[in-house]
CSV table of C-alpha atoms and ligand atoms in Angstrom, one decimal:
chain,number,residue,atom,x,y,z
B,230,UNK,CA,64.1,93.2,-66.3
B,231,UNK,CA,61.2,93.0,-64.8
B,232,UNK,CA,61.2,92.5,-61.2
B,233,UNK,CA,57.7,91.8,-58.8
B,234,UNK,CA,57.3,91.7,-55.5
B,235,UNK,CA,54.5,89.9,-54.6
B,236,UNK,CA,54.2,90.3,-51.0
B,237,UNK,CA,55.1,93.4,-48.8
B,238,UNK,CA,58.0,94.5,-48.6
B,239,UNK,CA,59.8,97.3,-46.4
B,240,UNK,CA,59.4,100.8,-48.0
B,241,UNK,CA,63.1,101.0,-46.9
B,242,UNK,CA,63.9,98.1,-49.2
B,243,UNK,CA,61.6,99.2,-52.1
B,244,UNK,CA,63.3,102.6,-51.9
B,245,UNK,CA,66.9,100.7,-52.1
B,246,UNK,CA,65.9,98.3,-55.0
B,247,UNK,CA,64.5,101.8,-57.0
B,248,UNK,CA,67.6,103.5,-56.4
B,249,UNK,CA,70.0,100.6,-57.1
B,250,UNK,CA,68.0,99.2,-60.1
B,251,UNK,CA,66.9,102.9,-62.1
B,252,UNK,CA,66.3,101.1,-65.4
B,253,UNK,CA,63.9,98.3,-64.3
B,254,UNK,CA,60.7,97.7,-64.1
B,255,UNK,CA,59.4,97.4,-60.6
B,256,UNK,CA,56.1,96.3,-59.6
B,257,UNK,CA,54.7,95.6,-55.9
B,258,UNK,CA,51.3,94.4,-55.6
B,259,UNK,CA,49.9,91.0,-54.3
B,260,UNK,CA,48.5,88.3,-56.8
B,261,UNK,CA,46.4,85.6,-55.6
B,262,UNK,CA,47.7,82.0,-57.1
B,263,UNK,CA,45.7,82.5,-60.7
B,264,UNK,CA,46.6,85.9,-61.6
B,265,UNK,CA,50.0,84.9,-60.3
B,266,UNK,CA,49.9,82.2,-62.7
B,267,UNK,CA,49.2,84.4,-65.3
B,268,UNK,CA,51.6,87.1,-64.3
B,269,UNK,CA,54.8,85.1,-64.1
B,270,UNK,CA,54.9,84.6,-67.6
B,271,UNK,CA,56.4,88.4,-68.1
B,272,UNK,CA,58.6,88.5,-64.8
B,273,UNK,CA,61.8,88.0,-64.0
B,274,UNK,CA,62.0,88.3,-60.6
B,275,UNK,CA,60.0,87.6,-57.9
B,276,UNK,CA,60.3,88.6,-54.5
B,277,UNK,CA,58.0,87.1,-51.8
B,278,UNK,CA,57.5,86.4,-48.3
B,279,UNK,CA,55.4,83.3,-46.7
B,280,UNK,CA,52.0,84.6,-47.9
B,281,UNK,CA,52.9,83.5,-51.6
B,282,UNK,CA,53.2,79.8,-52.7
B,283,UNK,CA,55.6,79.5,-55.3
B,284,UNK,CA,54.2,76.0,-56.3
B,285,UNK,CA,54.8,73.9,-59.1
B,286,UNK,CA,52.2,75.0,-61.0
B,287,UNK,CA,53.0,78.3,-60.8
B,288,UNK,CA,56.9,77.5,-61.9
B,289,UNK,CA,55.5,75.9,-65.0
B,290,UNK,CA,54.3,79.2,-66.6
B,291,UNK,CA,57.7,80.7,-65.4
B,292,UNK,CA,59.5,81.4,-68.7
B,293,UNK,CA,61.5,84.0,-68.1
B,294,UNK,CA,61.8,84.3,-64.4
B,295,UNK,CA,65.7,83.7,-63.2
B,296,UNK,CA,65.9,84.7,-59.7
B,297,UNK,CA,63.0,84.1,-56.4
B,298,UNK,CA,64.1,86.2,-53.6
B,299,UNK,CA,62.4,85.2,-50.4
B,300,UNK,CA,62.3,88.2,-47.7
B,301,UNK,CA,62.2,85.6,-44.6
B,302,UNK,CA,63.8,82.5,-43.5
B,303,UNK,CA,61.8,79.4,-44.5
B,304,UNK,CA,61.4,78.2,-48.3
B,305,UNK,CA,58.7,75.4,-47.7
B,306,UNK,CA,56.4,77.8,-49.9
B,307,UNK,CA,58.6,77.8,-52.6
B,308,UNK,CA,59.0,74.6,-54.6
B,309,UNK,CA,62.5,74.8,-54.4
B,310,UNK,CA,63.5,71.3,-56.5
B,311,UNK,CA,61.5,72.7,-59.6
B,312,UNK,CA,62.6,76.0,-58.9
B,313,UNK,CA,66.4,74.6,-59.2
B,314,UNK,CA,65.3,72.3,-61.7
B,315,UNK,CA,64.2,75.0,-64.1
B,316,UNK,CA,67.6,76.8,-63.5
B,317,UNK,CA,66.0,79.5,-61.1
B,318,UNK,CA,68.3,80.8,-58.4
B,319,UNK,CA,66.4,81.0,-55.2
B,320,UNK,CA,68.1,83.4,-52.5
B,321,UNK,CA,66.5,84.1,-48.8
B,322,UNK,CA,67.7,86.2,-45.9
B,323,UNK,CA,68.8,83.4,-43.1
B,324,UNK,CA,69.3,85.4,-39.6
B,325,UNK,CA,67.9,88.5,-40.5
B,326,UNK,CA,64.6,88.2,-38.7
B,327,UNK,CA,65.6,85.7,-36.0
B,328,UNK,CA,65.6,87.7,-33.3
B,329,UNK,CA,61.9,88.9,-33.4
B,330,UNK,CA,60.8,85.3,-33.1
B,331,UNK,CA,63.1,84.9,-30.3
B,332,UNK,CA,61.3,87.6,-28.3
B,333,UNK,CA,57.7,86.3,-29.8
B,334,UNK,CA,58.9,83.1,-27.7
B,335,UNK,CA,59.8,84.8,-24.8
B,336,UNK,CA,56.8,86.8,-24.6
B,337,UNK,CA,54.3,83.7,-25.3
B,338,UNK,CA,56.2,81.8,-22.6
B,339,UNK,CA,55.5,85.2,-20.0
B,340,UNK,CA,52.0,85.1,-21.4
B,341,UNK,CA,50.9,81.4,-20.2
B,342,UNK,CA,53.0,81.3,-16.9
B,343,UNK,CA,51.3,85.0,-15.9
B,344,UNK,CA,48.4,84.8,-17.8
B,345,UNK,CA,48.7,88.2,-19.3
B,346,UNK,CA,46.1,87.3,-22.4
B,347,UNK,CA,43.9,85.7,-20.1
B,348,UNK,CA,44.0,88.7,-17.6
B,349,UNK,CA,42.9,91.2,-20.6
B,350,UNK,CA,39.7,89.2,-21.6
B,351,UNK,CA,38.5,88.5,-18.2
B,352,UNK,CA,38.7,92.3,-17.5
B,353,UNK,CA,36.7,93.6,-20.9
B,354,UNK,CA,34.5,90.8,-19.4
B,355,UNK,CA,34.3,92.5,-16.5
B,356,UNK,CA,36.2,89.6,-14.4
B,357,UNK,CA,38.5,90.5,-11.3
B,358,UNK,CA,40.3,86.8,-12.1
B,359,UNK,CA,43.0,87.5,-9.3
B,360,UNK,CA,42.9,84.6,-7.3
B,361,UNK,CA,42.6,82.4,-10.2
B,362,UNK,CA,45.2,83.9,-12.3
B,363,UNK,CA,48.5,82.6,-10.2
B,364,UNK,CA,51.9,82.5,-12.3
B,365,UNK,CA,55.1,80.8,-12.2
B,366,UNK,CA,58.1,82.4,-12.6
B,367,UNK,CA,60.7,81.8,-15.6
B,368,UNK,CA,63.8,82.2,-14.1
B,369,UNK,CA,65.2,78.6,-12.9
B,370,UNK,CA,62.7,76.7,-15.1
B,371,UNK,CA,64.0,74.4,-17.7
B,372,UNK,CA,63.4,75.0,-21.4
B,373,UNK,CA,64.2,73.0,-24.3
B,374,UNK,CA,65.2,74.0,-27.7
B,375,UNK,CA,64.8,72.1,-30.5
B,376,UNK,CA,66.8,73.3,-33.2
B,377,UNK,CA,69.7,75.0,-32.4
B,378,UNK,CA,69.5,77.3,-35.9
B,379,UNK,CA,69.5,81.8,-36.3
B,380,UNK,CA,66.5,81.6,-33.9
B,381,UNK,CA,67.5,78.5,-31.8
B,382,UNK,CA,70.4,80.1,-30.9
B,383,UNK,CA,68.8,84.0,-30.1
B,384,UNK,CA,66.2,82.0,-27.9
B,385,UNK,CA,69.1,80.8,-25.7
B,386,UNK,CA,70.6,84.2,-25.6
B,387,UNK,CA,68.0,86.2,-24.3
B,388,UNK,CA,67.2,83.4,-21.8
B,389,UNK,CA,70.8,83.5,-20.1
B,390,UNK,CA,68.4,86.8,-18.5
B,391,UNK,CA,65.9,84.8,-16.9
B,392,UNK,CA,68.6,82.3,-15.6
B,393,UNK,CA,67.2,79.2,-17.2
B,394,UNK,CA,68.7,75.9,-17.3
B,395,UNK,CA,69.1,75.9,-21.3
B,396,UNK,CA,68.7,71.8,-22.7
B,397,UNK,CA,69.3,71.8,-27.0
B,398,UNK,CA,68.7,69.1,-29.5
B,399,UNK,CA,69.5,69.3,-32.8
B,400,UNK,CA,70.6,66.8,-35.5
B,401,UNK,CA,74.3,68.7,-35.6
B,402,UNK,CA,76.7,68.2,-33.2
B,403,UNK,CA,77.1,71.5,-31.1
B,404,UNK,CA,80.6,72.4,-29.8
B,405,UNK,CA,81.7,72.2,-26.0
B,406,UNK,CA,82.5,76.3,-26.7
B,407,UNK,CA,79.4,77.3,-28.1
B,408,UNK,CA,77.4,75.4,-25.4
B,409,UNK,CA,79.2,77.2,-23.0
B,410,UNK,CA,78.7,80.4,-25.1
B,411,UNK,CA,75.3,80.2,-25.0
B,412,UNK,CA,74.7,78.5,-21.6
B,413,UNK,CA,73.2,75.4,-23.2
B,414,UNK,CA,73.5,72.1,-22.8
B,415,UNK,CA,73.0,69.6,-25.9
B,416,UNK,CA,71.3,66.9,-25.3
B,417,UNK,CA,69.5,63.7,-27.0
B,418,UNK,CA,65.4,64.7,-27.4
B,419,UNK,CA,64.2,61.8,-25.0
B,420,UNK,CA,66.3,63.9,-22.3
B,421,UNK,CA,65.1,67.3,-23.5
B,422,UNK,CA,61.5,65.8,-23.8
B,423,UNK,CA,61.5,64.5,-20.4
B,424,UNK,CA,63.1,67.2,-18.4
B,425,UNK,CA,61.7,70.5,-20.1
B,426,UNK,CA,59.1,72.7,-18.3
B,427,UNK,CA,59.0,74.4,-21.2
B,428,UNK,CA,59.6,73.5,-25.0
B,429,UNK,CA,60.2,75.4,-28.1
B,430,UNK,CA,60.2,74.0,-31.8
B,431,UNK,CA,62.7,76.1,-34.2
B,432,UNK,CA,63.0,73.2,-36.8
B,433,UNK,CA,62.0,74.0,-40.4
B,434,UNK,CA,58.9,72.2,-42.0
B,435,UNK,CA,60.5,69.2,-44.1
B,436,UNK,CA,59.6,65.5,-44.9
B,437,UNK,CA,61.6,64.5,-41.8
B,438,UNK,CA,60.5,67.4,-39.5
B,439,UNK,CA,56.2,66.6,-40.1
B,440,UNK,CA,54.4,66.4,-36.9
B,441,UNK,CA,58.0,66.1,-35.1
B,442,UNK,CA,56.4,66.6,-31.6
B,443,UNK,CA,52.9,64.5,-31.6
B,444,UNK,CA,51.4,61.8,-29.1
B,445,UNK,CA,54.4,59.6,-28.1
B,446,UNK,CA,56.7,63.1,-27.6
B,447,UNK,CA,53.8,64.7,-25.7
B,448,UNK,CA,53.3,61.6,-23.3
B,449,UNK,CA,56.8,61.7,-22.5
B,450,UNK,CA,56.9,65.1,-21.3
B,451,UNK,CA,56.5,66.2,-17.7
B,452,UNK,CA,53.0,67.2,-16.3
B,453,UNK,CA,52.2,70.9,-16.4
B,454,UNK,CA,54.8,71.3,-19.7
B,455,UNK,CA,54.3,73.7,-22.0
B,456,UNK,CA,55.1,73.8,-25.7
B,457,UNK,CA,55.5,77.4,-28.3
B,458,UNK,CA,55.4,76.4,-31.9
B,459,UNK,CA,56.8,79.9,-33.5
B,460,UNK,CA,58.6,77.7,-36.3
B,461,UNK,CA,56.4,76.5,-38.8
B,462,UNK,CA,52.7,74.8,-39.0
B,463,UNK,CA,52.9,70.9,-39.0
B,464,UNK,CA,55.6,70.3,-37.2
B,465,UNK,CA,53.6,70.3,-34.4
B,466,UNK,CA,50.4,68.0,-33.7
B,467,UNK,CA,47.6,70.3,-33.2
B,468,UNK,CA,45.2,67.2,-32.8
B,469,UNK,CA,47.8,65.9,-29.9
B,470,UNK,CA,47.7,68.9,-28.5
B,471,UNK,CA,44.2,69.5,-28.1
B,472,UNK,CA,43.8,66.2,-26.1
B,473,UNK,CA,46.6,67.0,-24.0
B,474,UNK,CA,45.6,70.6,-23.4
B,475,UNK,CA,42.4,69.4,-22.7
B,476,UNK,CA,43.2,66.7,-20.3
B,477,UNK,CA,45.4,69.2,-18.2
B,478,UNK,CA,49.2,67.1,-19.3
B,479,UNK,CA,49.8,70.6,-20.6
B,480,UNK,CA,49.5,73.6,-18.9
B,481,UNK,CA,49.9,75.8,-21.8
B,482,UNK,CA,50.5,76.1,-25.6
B,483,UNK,CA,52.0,78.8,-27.7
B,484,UNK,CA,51.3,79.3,-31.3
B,485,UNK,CA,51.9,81.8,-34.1
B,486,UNK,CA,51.6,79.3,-36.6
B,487,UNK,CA,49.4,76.7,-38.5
B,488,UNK,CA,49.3,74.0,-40.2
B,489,UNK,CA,46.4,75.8,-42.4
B,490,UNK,CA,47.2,79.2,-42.6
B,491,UNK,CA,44.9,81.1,-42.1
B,492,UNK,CA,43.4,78.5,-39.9
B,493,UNK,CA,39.9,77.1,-40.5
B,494,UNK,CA,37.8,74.7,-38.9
B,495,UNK,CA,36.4,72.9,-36.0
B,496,UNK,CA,39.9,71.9,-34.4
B,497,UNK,CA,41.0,75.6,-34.1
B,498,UNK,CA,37.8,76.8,-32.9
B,499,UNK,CA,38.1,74.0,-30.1
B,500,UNK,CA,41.7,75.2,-29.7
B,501,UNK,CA,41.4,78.9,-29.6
B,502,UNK,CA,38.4,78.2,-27.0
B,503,UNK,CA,40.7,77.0,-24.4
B,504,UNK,CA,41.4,79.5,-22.0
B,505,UNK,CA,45.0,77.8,-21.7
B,506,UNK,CA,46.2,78.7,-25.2
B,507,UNK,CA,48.0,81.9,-26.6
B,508,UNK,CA,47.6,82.2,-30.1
B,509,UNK,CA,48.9,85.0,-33.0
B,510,UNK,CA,48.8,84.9,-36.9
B,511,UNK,CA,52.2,84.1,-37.9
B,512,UNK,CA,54.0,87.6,-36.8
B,513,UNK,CA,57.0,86.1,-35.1
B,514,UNK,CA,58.8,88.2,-37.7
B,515,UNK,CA,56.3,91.0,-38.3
B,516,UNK,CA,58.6,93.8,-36.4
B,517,UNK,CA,59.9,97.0,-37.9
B,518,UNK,CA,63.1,96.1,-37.5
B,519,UNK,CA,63.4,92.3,-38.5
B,520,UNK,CA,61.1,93.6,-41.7
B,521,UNK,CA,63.8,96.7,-42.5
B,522,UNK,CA,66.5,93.9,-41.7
B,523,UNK,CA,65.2,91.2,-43.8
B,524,UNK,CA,64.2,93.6,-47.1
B,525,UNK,CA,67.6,95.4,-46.8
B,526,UNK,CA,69.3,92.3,-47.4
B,527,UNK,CA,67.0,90.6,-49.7
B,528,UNK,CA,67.4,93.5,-51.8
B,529,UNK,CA,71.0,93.3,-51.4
B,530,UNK,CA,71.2,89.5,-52.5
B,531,UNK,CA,69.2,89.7,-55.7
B,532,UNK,CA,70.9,93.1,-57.3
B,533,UNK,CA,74.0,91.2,-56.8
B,534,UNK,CA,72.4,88.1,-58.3
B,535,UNK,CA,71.6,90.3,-61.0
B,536,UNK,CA,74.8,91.6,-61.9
B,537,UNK,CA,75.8,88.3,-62.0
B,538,UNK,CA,73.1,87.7,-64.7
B,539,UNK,CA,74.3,90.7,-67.3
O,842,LIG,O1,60.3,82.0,-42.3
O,842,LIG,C1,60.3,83.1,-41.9
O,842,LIG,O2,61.2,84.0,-42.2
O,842,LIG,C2,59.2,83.6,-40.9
O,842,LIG,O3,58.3,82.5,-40.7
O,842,LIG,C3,58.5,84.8,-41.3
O,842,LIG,O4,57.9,84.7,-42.5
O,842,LIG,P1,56.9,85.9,-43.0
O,842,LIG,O5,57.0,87.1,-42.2
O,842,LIG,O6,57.2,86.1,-44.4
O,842,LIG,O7,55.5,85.3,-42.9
C-alpha cells in the first residue's frame, strides 16, 4: 500500500500510522494540484486536510487509490460524489477539532467588543487610543448560533460562562433536554436574526448553505450586531458585509475564513482596512491539541478501513 499524506499532519499521528502500518509505504509531503495529479496515479491513500482540493480532476487519474482520509471536519474540498462514485471510501474526524473553533469564536467575539487587535496596532503606532477604545461586555448579551453541529454545540457550552442568553437555529429539531443542557433556546432564524447582538455561522459550505447570511439577513439584524464566520468561506457575504461594516449597521465582524483562500483582491484589502474587523487565516482548528486530536483519529479510521480492505 502506498499511503500519502498530502497536508500536515501531527507527528503524533505520523508516529502512530508508522507503527501501526510497518510494511507500507509512507510518504508526507505537500503536492500542488499538477504534481498531485500526477502523483495519485501510484497511491492508495491519501490523507489531507483543507489545504488540498481533491477535485474531480484529480479523482480521474485515481486508479488505485481506495480510501481519502480527511484530518478535519468539512469535505467541501473533496469531490465527494466522484469520490463515491469511483468506489473510494472517504472517512473524516467529525468533533475532534470542534472545540478549538469554539474558543477562536469566543476570542474574536472579546476581540471586537474590547478592541484587543485594535489596541495592539494603535500602540506599535505609538497611539494611547483609551478614550476611544470603550468595550461592551459579553455577559448578558444575546448570541445566535446557527448550526447547532460538534462546534455549534461547544460554542453554547463555553458561553453558559459569560451568562449569555443562548438563541439556536438549525434545520433539525433540537430536544426540550438538550436545550436545557446547553442553555439554549431553538429558535426560527428571522427570531435569531432579529434579536442577536452577536451571530455565529457553524453551517457547512453546501448548495443550500451559499451566502446563507447576505443583504436581506443583514438588514434584519439589530444595529451595532456583530457576525464571526469561523465555519467556512461563502457562506457568508463578504460584499454585504463590507457595506454594512462600512455604513456602521455592524459594529464588528469576525473572520477566519474566505471565500478565496488565501484571499486576494480589492474587496479584502477594503475589508482588512477597516479598523472594525478581526481577521485570521483559517486556524480555528490550528491548536496542538485539536491537531493531536484530529490526526490520532484519522489515523485510527483509515488503518481500520484498511483491514477491512485485506
Ligand atoms: O473543517 C475543518 O475541520 C476545519 O475548517 C479545519 O480545517 P484545516 O485545519 O484542515 O484547515
Amino acid at each position: 500500500m502506498k499511503i500519502h499524506i498530502n497536508d500536515p499532519l501531527d507527528e503524533n499521528a505520523l508516529k502512530k500510522l508508522q507503527k501501526e502500518l510497518p510494511k507500507d509505504e509512507i510518504t508526507s509531503e505537500h503536492f500542488e494540484k499538477d504534481v498531485l495529479k500526477d502523483k495519485i496515479k501510484e497511491i492508495d491513500v491519501l490523507i489531507v486536510r483543507s489545504a488540498t482540493k481533491v477535485t474531480k480532476e484529480i479523482l480521474e487519474h485515481a486508479d488505485k487509490l481506495k480510501i481519502i482520509g480527511r484530518a478535519g471536519m468539512g469535505l467541501d474540498n473533496i469531490d465527494v460524489d466522484t469520490a463515491k462514485s469511483k468506489g473510494i471510501t472517504v472517512l473524516n474526524t467529525p468533533g475532534q477539532n470542534a472545540l478549538s473553533v469554539a474558543e477562536l469564536v469566543i476570542g474574536m467575539v472579546l476581540d471586537i467588543y474590547r478592541h484587543i487587535t485594535r489596541g495592539t496596532v494603535g500602540l506599535k503606532n505609538e497611539q494611547w487610543e483609551k478614550k476611544q477604545l470603550k468595550g461592551l461586555e459579553l455577559s448578558q448579551k444575546t448570541v445566535g448560533i446557527i448550526g447547532f453541529g460538534y462546534v455549534g454545540k461547544n460554542l453554547a457550552q463555553l458561553l453558559k460562562g459569560f451568562q449569555t442568553n443562548t438563541l439556536v437555529y438549525d434545520v433539525f429539531e433540537i430536544s426540550a433536554e438538550e436545550q436545557k443542557d446547553y442553555n439554549v433556546r431553538q429558535v426560527s432564524l428571522e427570531e435569531l436574526l432579529q434579536n442577536s447582538d452577536i451571530i455565529s455561522l457553524h453551517i457547512p459550505k453546501n448548495e443550500k448553505t451559499y451566502h446563507f447570511i447576505s443583504e436581506p439577513q443583514i438588514k434584519m439584524m439589530k444595529d451595532g450586531a456583530v457576525i464571526i464566520n469561523a465555519a467556512r468561506g461563502g457562506v457568508l457575504d463578504e460584499n454585504a458585509v463590507l457595506k454594512y461594516l462600512k455604513n456602521g449597521k455592524l459594529l464588528g465582524v469576525g473572520l477566519d475564513v474566505f471565500e478565496e483562500e488565501p484571499p486576494k483582491g480589492d474587496l479584502y484589502k477594503e475589508l482588512f482596512a477597516l479598523p472594525n474587523i478581526v481577521v485570521t487565516p483559517h486556524i480555528g482548528a490550528s491548536t496542538k491539541e485539536a491537531q493531536e486530536r484530529v490526526g490520532i483519529n484519522i489515523v485510527d479510521r483509515v488503518v481500520e478501513e484498511i483491514k477491512k480492505l485485506n
